[in-house]
CSV table of C-alpha atoms in Angstrom, one decimal:
chain,number,residue,atom,x,y,z
A,1,MET,CA,104.4,130.3,126.9
A,2,ARG,CA,105.2,134.2,126.4
A,3,ARG,CA,107.7,134.6,123.8
A,4,ALA,CA,108.7,138.9,123.0
A,5,ALA,CA,108.0,139.5,119.6
A,6,MET,CA,110.5,140.0,116.8
A,7,ALA,CA,110.5,141.7,113.2
A,8,GLY,CA,112.4,139.0,110.4
A,9,ALA,CA,113.0,136.2,109.5
A,10,VAL,CA,114.0,134.7,113.1
A,11,LEU,CA,115.5,134.3,115.9
A,12,THR,CA,117.3,132.0,118.5
A,13,ALA,CA,120.7,130.7,118.7
A,14,SER,CA,121.3,126.0,118.8
A,15,LEU,CA,122.6,124.6,121.8
A,16,THR,CA,121.0,120.8,122.4
A,17,VAL,CA,119.0,118.5,122.9
A,18,THR,CA,118.2,116.1,125.0
A,19,LEU,CA,118.9,112.8,123.2
A,20,THR,CA,116.9,109.2,124.6
A,21,PRO,CA,119.0,107.9,123.9
A,22,ALA,CA,121.7,108.9,120.8
A,23,PRO,CA,120.4,106.7,117.5
A,24,SER,CA,122.7,104.9,116.2
A,25,SER,CA,125.3,107.6,113.9
A,26,ALA,CA,126.1,107.7,110.4
A,27,ALA,CA,129.1,108.4,108.8
A,28,ALA,CA,128.4,111.1,106.5
A,29,PRO,CA,125.2,112.6,105.1
A,30,PHE,CA,123.1,111.1,103.2
A,31,LYS,CA,122.7,112.0,99.8
A,32,GLY,CA,119.4,113.9,98.8
A,33,ALA,CA,117.2,115.0,101.7
A,34,ASN,CA,115.3,116.6,100.0
A,35,THR,CA,113.6,114.1,97.8
A,36,ALA,CA,110.3,111.8,98.8
A,37,THR,CA,112.1,108.0,100.0
A,38,VAL,CA,114.6,110.3,102.6
A,39,ARG,CA,112.4,113.6,103.1
A,40,ASP,CA,112.5,112.2,106.6
A,41,ASP,CA,116.1,111.2,107.4
A,42,PHE,CA,117.1,112.9,110.3
A,43,ASN,CA,120.5,111.2,110.9
A,44,GLY,CA,121.4,110.5,107.7
A,45,ASP,CA,121.0,106.5,107.7
A,46,GLY,CA,119.5,106.0,105.3
A,47,TYR,CA,116.3,105.4,106.6
A,48,ARG,CA,113.2,107.2,107.0
A,49,ASP,CA,112.0,108.1,110.5
A,50,LEU,CA,109.0,109.0,112.5
A,51,ALA,CA,108.3,112.4,114.4
A,52,VAL,CA,105.2,111.8,115.9
A,53,GLY,CA,103.5,114.4,118.0
A,54,ALA,CA,102.2,114.9,121.9
A,55,PRO,CA,100.7,118.4,122.2
A,56,SER,CA,99.2,117.1,125.3
A,57,ALA,CA,102.0,115.8,127.2
A,58,ALA,CA,103.8,117.4,129.9
A,59,ALA,CA,107.1,119.0,129.7
A,60,GLY,CA,108.3,118.4,133.6
A,61,THR,CA,105.6,119.9,135.7
A,62,VAL,CA,104.4,122.1,133.3
A,63,GLU,CA,100.8,120.8,132.0
A,64,ALA,CA,100.3,120.7,129.1
A,65,ALA,CA,102.9,122.6,127.3
A,66,GLY,CA,103.9,119.6,124.7
A,67,ALA,CA,106.4,117.0,123.6
A,68,VAL,CA,107.6,115.5,119.7
A,69,VAL,CA,109.6,112.1,119.9
A,70,VAL,CA,111.1,110.8,116.7
A,71,LEU,CA,111.2,107.5,116.3
A,72,TYR,CA,114.4,106.4,114.1
A,73,GLY,CA,114.3,104.4,111.2
A,74,SER,CA,115.8,101.3,110.9
A,75,ALA,CA,116.5,97.5,108.8
A,76,SER,CA,113.8,96.3,111.2
A,77,SER,CA,111.4,99.0,111.5
A,78,VAL,CA,111.2,101.4,114.6
A,79,ASN,CA,110.5,100.9,118.5
A,80,THR,CA,110.4,102.9,121.7
A,81,THR,CA,114.5,102.8,122.3
A,82,ARG,CA,116.0,104.4,120.1
A,83,ARG,CA,114.1,108.3,120.1
A,84,THR,CA,115.0,111.6,120.4
A,85,VAL,CA,112.2,113.7,123.4
A,86,ILE,CA,112.2,116.7,122.5
A,87,THR,CA,109.6,119.9,124.7
A,88,GLN,CA,110.3,123.6,124.8
A,89,ALA,CA,112.0,122.5,128.0
A,90,SER,CA,114.8,121.1,125.9
A,91,THR,CA,118.6,122.2,126.2
A,92,GLY,CA,118.1,124.2,123.1
A,93,ILE,CA,114.8,124.6,121.9
A,94,PRO,CA,113.7,128.3,122.2
A,95,GLY,CA,111.1,129.5,124.1
A,96,ALA,CA,110.2,128.1,127.7
A,97,ALA,CA,107.5,125.5,128.3
A,98,GLU,CA,103.9,126.5,129.7
A,99,ALA,CA,101.3,125.3,129.7
A,100,TYR,CA,98.4,124.1,126.5
A,101,ASP,CA,101.3,125.5,124.4
A,102,ASP,CA,100.3,122.2,121.9
A,103,PHE,CA,103.9,121.8,120.8
A,104,GLY,CA,103.6,119.0,118.4
A,105,ARG,CA,100.5,119.8,117.3
A,106,THR,CA,101.6,119.8,113.5
A,107,VAL,CA,105.4,118.4,112.1
A,108,ALA,CA,107.2,118.2,108.9
A,109,ALA,CA,110.4,118.0,108.0
A,110,ALA,CA,112.8,118.7,105.1
A,111,ASP,CA,117.2,119.6,105.0
A,112,LEU,CA,116.7,122.8,105.3
A,113,ASP,CA,119.9,124.0,105.7
A,114,ARG,CA,121.4,121.2,102.8
A,115,ASP,CA,124.1,119.8,104.7
A,116,GLY,CA,121.7,116.3,103.9
A,117,TYR,CA,120.1,116.1,107.1
A,118,ALA,CA,116.3,116.4,107.1
A,119,ASP,CA,115.7,119.0,110.1
A,120,LEU,CA,112.3,118.9,112.1
A,121,LEU,CA,109.0,121.3,111.8
A,122,VAL,CA,107.4,121.9,115.0
A,123,SER,CA,103.9,124.1,115.9
A,124,ALA,CA,102.7,125.4,119.0
A,125,PRO,CA,100.0,127.1,117.8
A,126,GLY,CA,98.9,128.0,121.2
A,127,GLU,CA,101.5,129.5,122.5
A,128,ASP,CA,101.4,133.0,123.8
A,129,VAL,CA,103.4,135.6,121.8
A,130,ASP,CA,104.0,139.0,123.3
A,131,GLY,CA,102.9,142.1,121.4
A,132,ALA,CA,101.5,140.2,118.6
A,133,GLY,CA,98.4,138.8,120.9
A,134,GLU,CA,97.3,135.5,122.6
A,135,SER,CA,97.3,132.6,120.8
A,136,ARG,CA,99.7,133.8,117.9
A,137,GLY,CA,101.5,130.6,117.6
A,138,SER,CA,104.5,130.0,116.9
A,139,VAL,CA,106.4,127.1,114.9
A,140,THR,CA,110.5,126.0,115.6
A,141,VAL,CA,112.8,124.2,113.4
A,142,VAL,CA,115.3,121.4,114.7
A,143,TRP,CA,118.2,120.4,113.3
A,144,GLY,CA,119.5,116.9,111.9
A,145,GLY,CA,122.4,116.0,112.0
A,146,PRO,CA,125.1,112.5,112.3
A,147,SER,CA,123.6,111.9,116.2
A,148,GLY,CA,120.3,112.6,115.3
A,149,LEU,CA,118.1,116.1,116.3
A,150,ALA,CA,120.0,118.4,118.5
A,151,GLY,CA,119.5,122.6,118.2
A,152,GLY,CA,117.2,124.7,117.7
A,153,ALA,CA,115.6,128.4,116.1
A,154,THR,CA,111.9,130.3,115.5
A,155,ILE,CA,110.4,130.4,112.8
A,156,THR,CA,109.1,133.7,112.6
A,157,PRO,CA,106.1,134.9,110.8
A,158,PRO,CA,106.8,137.4,107.9
A,159,THR,CA,106.4,141.7,108.9
A,160,GLY,CA,103.4,143.0,109.1
A,161,TYR,CA,102.2,139.0,110.1
A,162,GLY,CA,98.5,139.0,112.2
A,163,GLU,CA,98.4,142.3,112.7
A,164,GLY,CA,94.7,143.6,115.1
A,165,ARG,CA,94.4,139.9,115.1
A,166,THR,CA,94.3,137.7,117.6
A,167,ALA,CA,94.3,133.7,117.9
A,168,CYS,CA,96.3,133.5,114.4
A,169,ARG,CA,97.2,129.7,115.7
A,170,PHE,CA,100.9,130.7,113.4
A,171,GLY,CA,101.7,126.8,112.5
A,172,MET,CA,98.0,125.1,111.5
A,173,SER,CA,100.2,123.7,109.0
A,174,ILE,CA,103.6,123.3,107.8
A,175,ALA,CA,104.5,122.9,103.9
A,176,THR,CA,107.6,122.0,102.6
A,177,GLY,CA,108.8,121.9,99.1
A,178,ASP,CA,110.9,122.9,95.8
A,179,MET,CA,110.5,125.3,94.0
A,180,ASN,CA,111.9,126.8,92.0
A,181,GLY,CA,115.0,123.5,91.9
A,182,ASP,CA,118.2,125.0,93.3
A,183,GLY,CA,117.7,122.0,96.2
A,184,ALA,CA,116.6,124.4,98.6
A,185,PRO,CA,113.1,123.4,100.1
A,186,GLU,CA,110.2,126.4,100.7
A,187,VAL,CA,108.1,126.6,103.5
A,188,GLY,CA,104.9,127.3,103.9
A,189,ILE,CA,102.7,127.5,106.7
A,190,GLY,CA,99.2,128.1,107.6
A,191,SER,CA,97.3,129.8,109.8
A,192,GLY,CA,93.6,131.0,111.4
A,193,CYS,CA,95.2,134.8,109.9
A,194,THR,CA,97.6,135.0,107.0
A,195,THR,CA,99.2,132.2,105.0
A,196,ALA,CA,103.3,132.7,105.5
A,197,ASN,CA,105.7,131.9,103.3
A,198,TYR,CA,110.0,131.4,103.7
A,199,SER,CA,111.8,130.2,100.0
A,200,GLY,CA,115.3,127.8,101.2
A,201,PRO,CA,118.0,128.0,102.7
A,202,PHE,CA,118.0,128.5,105.8
A,203,THR,CA,120.3,129.7,108.3
A,204,ARG,CA,121.6,127.6,111.2
A,205,ILE,CA,120.3,131.0,112.8
A,206,GLY,CA,116.2,130.2,111.2
A,207,GLN,CA,117.3,132.8,109.0
A,208,ALA,CA,115.0,132.5,105.2
A,209,ALA,CA,116.8,133.8,102.3
A,210,ASP,CA,113.7,135.4,101.6
A,211,ASN,CA,110.0,135.0,103.0
A,212,TYR,CA,106.3,137.1,102.4
A,213,GLY,CA,102.8,136.6,103.9
A,214,GLU,CA,100.3,136.0,101.5
A,215,TRP,CA,97.3,137.9,102.5
A,216,ARG,CA,95.3,137.5,99.6
A,217,ALA,CA,94.6,133.5,100.2
A,218,ASN,CA,94.4,132.5,104.1
A,219,ALA,CA,95.2,129.0,104.6
A,220,ARG,CA,94.3,127.3,107.1
A,221,GLY,CA,95.4,124.3,104.8
A,222,VAL,CA,98.6,123.7,102.7
A,223,VAL,CA,100.1,122.2,100.8
A,224,MET,CA,103.2,121.4,98.3
A,225,GLY,CA,104.2,118.7,95.6
A,226,ASP,CA,105.3,118.8,92.1
A,227,VAL,CA,101.6,117.9,89.6
A,228,SER,CA,103.3,120.0,86.7
A,229,GLY,CA,106.4,116.9,86.5
A,230,ASP,CA,108.5,119.2,85.9
A,231,GLY,CA,110.9,119.2,88.8
A,232,ARG,CA,109.3,122.2,90.7
A,233,ALA,CA,106.7,121.6,93.5
A,234,GLU,CA,104.3,124.0,93.0
A,235,ARG,CA,102.0,124.7,96.8
A,236,PHE,CA,97.8,125.1,97.2
A,237,TYR,CA,95.8,127.1,99.8
A,238,LEU,CA,93.4,125.3,101.4
A,239,ALA,CA,91.2,128.0,103.1
A,240,GLY,CA,89.2,125.9,105.4
A,241,PRO,CA,86.4,126.5,105.8
A,242,THR,CA,84.7,130.3,105.0
A,243,ASP,CA,81.2,132.1,105.1
A,244,GLY,CA,81.1,131.3,101.6
A,245,ASP,CA,82.3,128.0,101.2
A,246,ILE,CA,82.3,125.5,103.7
A,247,ARG,CA,83.9,123.3,101.6
A,248,GLY,CA,87.2,124.5,101.9
A,249,PRO,CA,87.9,126.8,98.8
A,250,VAL,CA,91.4,125.8,96.9
A,251,LYS,CA,94.3,128.1,95.6
A,252,LEU,CA,96.7,127.6,94.0
A,253,ASP,CA,100.1,129.9,94.4
A,254,VAL,CA,101.6,131.4,91.0
A,255,GLY,CA,103.6,134.2,93.2
A,256,ALA,CA,104.8,135.9,95.5
A,257,LEU,CA,103.4,139.3,96.2
A,258,ASP,CA,104.8,142.6,94.0
A,259,PRO,CA,104.1,144.7,96.4
A,260,ASP,CA,103.5,147.8,93.7
A,261,ASN,CA,101.5,145.6,91.5
A,262,PRO,CA,98.5,143.2,94.4
A,263,LEU,CA,96.7,141.5,91.0
A,264,ALA,CA,99.8,140.7,89.3
A,265,HIS,CA,100.5,137.0,90.3
A,266,TYR,CA,96.5,136.5,92.3
A,267,PRO,CA,96.5,132.6,93.3
A,268,ILE,CA,94.5,131.0,91.0
A,269,GLU,CA,91.0,129.0,91.8
A,270,LEU,CA,90.1,125.8,91.4
A,271,PRO,CA,86.3,126.8,91.9
A,272,LEU,CA,85.5,123.1,91.2
A,273,ALA,CA,88.1,121.0,93.5
A,274,ASP,CA,87.1,121.7,97.8
A,275,GLY,CA,89.4,120.8,100.7
A,276,HIS,CA,90.6,121.4,104.2
A,277,ALA,CA,94.4,119.8,103.9
A,278,GLY,CA,95.8,117.4,101.7
A,279,GLU,CA,98.2,115.9,100.2
A,280,ILE,CA,100.4,115.1,97.0
A,281,GLY,CA,101.5,111.3,95.6
A,282,ASP,CA,101.7,110.3,92.6
A,283,ILE,CA,98.6,107.6,92.2
A,284,ASN,CA,98.3,106.7,88.5
A,285,GLY,CA,102.0,105.6,89.0
A,286,ASP,CA,102.0,108.5,84.9
A,287,GLY,CA,104.9,110.4,86.7
A,288,TYR,CA,102.6,114.0,88.0
A,289,GLY,CA,101.9,113.9,91.8
A,290,ASP,CA,98.2,114.3,92.1
A,291,LEU,CA,96.3,116.3,94.9
A,292,VAL,CA,94.3,114.9,97.6
A,293,THR,CA,92.6,117.0,99.7
A,294,GLY,CA,90.1,115.7,102.4
A,295,VAL,CA,86.2,118.0,103.7
A,296,ALA,CA,85.7,115.5,107.3
A,297,GLY,CA,83.1,117.8,108.7
A,298,ASP,CA,79.7,117.3,107.4
A,299,ASP,CA,76.5,119.2,108.4
A,300,SER,CA,76.1,117.5,111.6
A,301,TYR,CA,78.9,119.1,112.8
A,302,PHE,CA,78.4,122.7,110.9
A,303,ASN,CA,75.5,123.3,110.7
A,304,ALA,CA,75.4,125.7,108.0
A,305,PRO,CA,73.6,127.1,105.3
A,306,THR,CA,75.9,126.0,102.4
A,307,PRO,CA,76.6,122.3,101.9
A,308,ALA,CA,79.8,120.8,103.9
A,309,ALA,CA,81.1,117.5,103.4
A,310,HIS,CA,79.1,114.3,102.2
A,311,GLN,CA,77.5,112.6,105.1
A,312,GLY,CA,80.6,110.9,107.0
A,313,GLY,CA,83.6,113.2,105.2
A,314,GLU,CA,85.1,113.3,102.1
A,315,ILE,CA,88.5,112.5,100.5
A,316,GLN,CA,88.4,114.6,96.5
A,317,VAL,CA,91.6,113.6,94.2
A,318,LEU,CA,92.9,115.9,91.2
A,319,TYR,CA,95.7,114.3,88.9
A,320,GLY,CA,98.8,115.6,88.1
A,321,SER,CA,99.6,116.5,84.5
A,322,ALA,CA,101.8,118.1,82.3
A,323,HIS,CA,100.1,121.8,82.2
A,324,GLY,CA,99.8,120.8,86.3
A,325,ILE,CA,96.5,120.8,87.5
A,326,THR,CA,93.6,123.1,86.2
A,327,ALA,CA,90.8,125.2,87.1
A,328,ASP,CA,88.2,122.9,84.8
A,329,GLN,CA,88.5,119.8,86.9
A,330,LYS,CA,86.2,118.2,88.1
A,331,PRO,CA,87.9,116.1,90.5
A,332,GLN,CA,87.2,112.2,91.7
A,333,VAL,CA,84.7,112.2,94.9
A,334,PHE,CA,84.8,109.0,96.7
A,335,HIS,CA,83.6,108.7,100.3
A,336,GLN,CA,81.5,105.3,102.4
A,337,ALA,CA,78.9,106.0,100.4
A,338,THR,CA,80.7,105.1,97.6
A,339,THR,CA,80.7,101.6,96.3
A,340,ASP,CA,83.2,98.5,97.9
A,341,VAL,CA,84.6,101.9,100.5
A,342,PRO,CA,84.3,99.9,103.9
A,343,GLY,CA,82.1,101.5,106.7
A,344,ALA,CA,79.3,103.2,106.3
A,345,ALA,CA,78.3,106.7,106.0
A,346,GLU,CA,76.9,108.0,108.8
A,347,TRP,CA,76.8,111.7,110.0
A,348,GLY,CA,80.0,112.5,112.2
A,349,ASP,CA,82.5,109.7,111.2
A,350,PHE,CA,85.2,112.6,110.5
A,351,PHE,CA,86.2,110.7,107.2
A,352,GLY,CA,88.8,112.7,105.7
A,353,GLN,CA,90.3,113.8,108.8
A,354,SER,CA,93.1,112.5,107.7
A,355,LEU,CA,94.7,111.4,105.2
A,356,SER,CA,98.1,110.5,103.9
A,357,VAL,CA,99.6,109.4,100.1
A,358,GLY,CA,101.7,106.9,99.8
A,359,ASP,CA,103.1,103.1,98.0
A,360,VAL,CA,102.1,100.0,100.5
A,361,ASP,CA,102.8,97.3,97.9
A,362,ALA,CA,105.8,98.4,96.0
A,363,ASP,CA,102.9,98.5,92.5
A,364,GLY,CA,104.7,101.8,91.3
A,365,TYR,CA,100.8,103.5,91.9
A,366,ASP,CA,100.7,105.6,95.8
A,367,ASP,CA,97.9,104.4,97.9
A,368,VAL,CA,95.2,106.5,99.6
A,369,LEU,CA,95.3,105.9,103.4
A,370,VAL,CA,91.5,107.6,105.3
A,371,GLY,CA,90.7,108.2,108.7
A,372,ALA,CA,87.9,108.2,109.9
A,373,PRO,CA,87.9,108.9,113.8
A,374,GLY,CA,85.0,109.7,114.0
A,375,GLU,CA,83.8,106.7,113.1
A,376,ALA,CA,81.7,104.9,116.0
A,377,VAL,CA,82.7,100.5,116.4
A,378,GLY,CA,79.8,98.6,117.0
A,379,ALA,CA,78.3,101.1,120.0
A,380,LEU,CA,81.2,102.9,120.4
A,381,ALA,CA,81.8,106.5,119.7
A,382,SER,CA,84.4,107.5,117.9
A,383,ALA,CA,86.5,104.3,118.1
A,384,GLY,CA,87.3,105.6,114.8
A,385,SER,CA,88.9,103.7,111.8
A,386,ALA,CA,91.6,104.0,108.5
A,387,VAL,CA,90.4,102.9,105.4
A,388,LEU,CA,92.7,101.9,102.4
A,389,LEU,CA,92.9,102.0,98.7
A,390,HIS,CA,95.0,101.6,96.3
A,391,GLY,CA,96.6,103.3,93.4
A,392,SER,CA,96.3,102.0,89.8
A,393,ALA,CA,97.3,102.9,86.0
A,394,SER,CA,93.3,104.7,86.2
A,395,GLY,CA,93.5,106.6,89.4
A,396,LEU,CA,92.1,105.9,92.8
A,397,THR,CA,89.6,103.3,93.1
A,398,THR,CA,88.3,101.5,95.2
A,399,ALA,CA,89.4,97.8,94.4
A,400,GLY,CA,90.5,96.0,97.4
A,401,ALA,CA,89.8,98.8,100.1
A,402,VAL,CA,90.4,97.7,103.0
A,403,GLY,CA,88.8,99.6,106.1
A,404,TYR,CA,90.6,99.0,109.9
A,405,THR,CA,89.3,99.8,113.1
A,406,GLN,CA,91.8,98.1,117.0
A,407,ASP,CA,88.6,96.0,116.7
A,408,THR,CA,90.8,94.3,113.3
A,409,ALA,CA,92.1,91.1,113.7
A,410,GLY,CA,95.6,91.3,114.7
A,411,ILE,CA,95.8,94.8,115.0
A,412,PRO,CA,96.4,94.8,118.8
A,413,GLY,CA,95.0,96.4,121.4
A,414,THR,CA,90.1,96.4,121.8
A,415,ALA,CA,87.5,99.0,120.4
A,416,GLU,CA,86.9,101.9,122.6
A,417,ALA,CA,85.0,105.2,123.0
A,418,GLY,CA,86.3,107.9,122.5
A,419,ASP,CA,89.6,106.8,121.4
A,420,ASP,CA,90.0,108.2,117.7
A,421,PHE,CA,91.6,105.4,115.7
A,422,GLY,CA,92.5,107.2,112.8
A,423,ALA,CA,92.7,111.1,114.2
A,424,THR,CA,96.5,110.9,111.9
A,425,VAL,CA,97.2,108.2,109.4
A,426,HIS,CA,101.2,108.1,107.5
A,427,LEU,CA,102.1,106.2,105.2
A,428,ILE,CA,106.2,105.8,105.3
A,429,ASP,CA,108.6,103.3,104.4
A,430,LEU,CA,110.5,103.2,108.1
A,431,ASP,CA,112.2,99.9,106.6
A,432,LYS,CA,113.8,100.5,103.1
A,433,ASP,CA,112.1,98.2,101.6
A,434,GLY,CA,110.3,99.7,98.7
A,435,LYS,CA,106.9,99.4,100.1
A,436,ALA,CA,105.2,102.0,102.8
A,437,GLU,CA,104.7,101.3,106.5
A,438,THR,CA,100.5,102.2,107.0
A,439,VAL,CA,100.7,103.8,110.8
A,440,ALA,CA,97.9,105.3,112.2
A,441,GLY,CA,97.5,107.6,115.5
A,442,VAL,CA,95.6,106.9,119.0
A,443,PRO,CA,95.3,109.7,120.9
A,444,GLY,CA,92.8,109.1,123.0
A,445,GLU,CA,94.1,105.8,123.8
A,446,ASN,CA,95.0,105.5,128.2
A,447,SER,CA,96.5,108.6,129.0
A,448,ASP,CA,99.2,108.8,126.5
A,449,GLY,CA,97.9,108.5,122.9
A,450,CYS,CA,99.7,105.4,120.7
A,451,VAL,CA,100.1,105.1,117.3
A,452,TRP,CA,99.4,101.4,115.3
A,453,VAL,CA,102.6,100.6,112.8
A,454,ALA,CA,102.1,97.6,110.1
A,455,GLY,CA,105.0,97.0,108.2
A,456,GLY,CA,104.0,97.1,104.3
A,457,SER,CA,104.0,94.0,101.7
A,458,ALA,CA,103.0,92.6,98.5
A,459,SER,CA,99.5,92.1,99.6
A,460,GLY,CA,99.3,96.0,101.5
A,461,PRO,CA,100.1,96.5,105.6
A,462,VAL,CA,100.9,93.0,106.9
A,463,LEU,CA,98.4,92.9,110.7
A,464,ASP,CA,99.7,89.7,112.6
A,465,GLY,CA,103.0,91.0,114.3
A,466,SER,CA,101.4,95.4,114.5
A,467,GLY,CA,102.2,97.6,117.1
A,468,ASN,CA,100.9,99.3,119.2
A,469,LEU,CA,103.7,102.2,120.1
A,470,CYS,CA,102.0,104.5,122.8
A,471,GLY,CA,103.1,107.4,124.9
A,472,SER,CA,104.6,106.3,128.3
A,473,SER,CA,107.1,103.5,126.7
A,474,ALA,CA,108.1,106.0,124.1
A,475,GLY,CA,109.6,108.8,126.6
A,476,ILE,CA,106.0,111.5,127.1
A,477,THR,CA,104.7,112.8,130.6
A,478,VAL,CA,101.1,113.0,131.3
A,479,LYS,CA,100.1,115.5,134.1
A,480,GLY,CA,96.1,116.4,134.2
A,481,THR,CA,95.3,115.3,131.3
A,482,VAL,CA,95.4,113.1,128.5
A,483,GLY,CA,99.0,112.8,126.7
A,484,HIS,CA,97.4,112.7,123.2
A,485,PHE,CA,100.2,111.0,121.5
A,486,GLY,CA,99.7,110.1,118.1
A,487,ALA,CA,97.4,113.6,117.7
A,488,ALA,CA,100.6,114.6,114.6
A,489,LEU,CA,102.4,112.7,112.4
A,490,THR,CA,104.2,114.6,109.4
A,491,SER,CA,100.6,113.5,106.9
A,492,THR,CA,98.3,116.0,106.7
A,493,HIS,CA,95.4,116.0,109.5
A,494,ILE,CA,92.8,118.9,109.3
A,495,GLU,CA,93.0,121.3,112.7
A,496,SER,CA,89.9,123.6,113.4
C-alpha cells in the first residue's frame, strides 16, 4: 500500500483485530514474556504460539496483499481452529491492504511494552510509502493480551532512513533481544538499505525509547542473542552478498552511533565468518549462546567472481564464551557433503536457506534444523527437504542426523515439484513438555501453502501422527496467486 512518510519513531493508534475464533484467555499475564521459553506467548497462558506468514494471501478481494495467522499453543500443541488471522484490512491494523505489499514476509515476537504478553512484529517489505519510494517497506506491531492479539501500530524507520534510495524493503529481517538488561527488548530491523535499531520499552503507539539507523553496517539480516553469558543480548549484522564478499560479511554491533565521532563504536567484523541470516542458541550446553548462520546460495545461483557457498549451501557455527564471539574464531562448517549429513550436495539445493535452533529431545543441548527448499526428491525439482543436526557437549554433531521430505514415512502428503518443503523451519515447544516441536513451511503446497508440525520426544521428532496445517483451513484466502502460507515463521530465513 502507499502511506504518507512521517518523521520520528512511530504512528497509528491501536484499535481491535478480528479473532477467528478468540483463543481462551489467561487470568493474568504470564511472567517473563521476554524469556526464551515464552517469547512467543501472545495470550499469556504459558504456552508458546506459532505465527505463520502468508505474504501472498489475499485480504478480502485484494490479491496478494499478505496475511499472518497465529495458531495458539496448548497442551495438545496447535490446530487451525484456535487462531487469529491478521491482514492490513483487519480492524485496528495500520494501513490498507494493497496488492503485493508482502505483509507477513517476516514475523518476529517479543513483549515490547512489558505488559507480560508477547507482541507480534510483521513486515511488509513490498509496501510503497509516499515520499520514500517504491517498496520502502513497513513493520507493524500487533499487541498481545489476555484474549490474544488485538490492535496495532507502525514502527517507523529512523529519521533519514533510505534517503535517495528506492526498494529498501524495510523489514527483510527482524530480531529482538534485551541488550541492556532492563527487561525491555531492543529491536533490530534489516533491509536493503541501512539497519534500524530501537531501544525498548515501546509505547502502545509504537514509540520506542530511542532509535537510530546504523549506516556503517548495512544488513539484510540482523541476529540478537546472549553469546557472552551476561544476561544481555549481543547484536550481529549480516549484510548478505556484497560485491566483495558473496558469502556475506558478519559484524558485531558494539554500540550506538556517536553523532560527533562516526568511528566510535564501529561494528567489529568477524573476518572468518560468513552468513546471510542467522540464529542464536546454546548448542553445547555451556550457558553461552552460539551463532548459527546460513549461506544458501552457491556458485550456480550467484555466478560471481568471488566464491559463494559450498555446492548446495552450508551453515556455520560460532561458539560463545565468557568473551563472547571474537574476531579470530574460525567457524565450524556443515553442508550436505559433510560426512553423515543426510542428502547430497547438489547445485541449487539451498541448504541453509532457513534454520532454527532449539532442543527437540530435552537433553540440554540445542539442536539445529536446516531447510533445503531447492532439494530435488528423485526427479521432483525443488520438492524440498529439512535436516536435523544434534547439539552435544562438544558442539554441533552429525551423529544421528536425520533428513526429512514429504516422501519420508510418517510425514503426511507427497513430495511434489515446487513444494519448497523447508523454505522455513522452526523449533518451538508449543505444548510445554520441554521438547520442541519441529515445524517446516511448505509454501508451494497446492494453492494455499502448509506447515508440517511434529511433536518432540527423547528420540527426536515424532513422525507418526504429525500433521500438515494448511492455509485454507487456517483462515487465509487465495486470489490469483498461491497464498504461500508457511513462507515465514519466527525463526530466520534468507530474503533476497
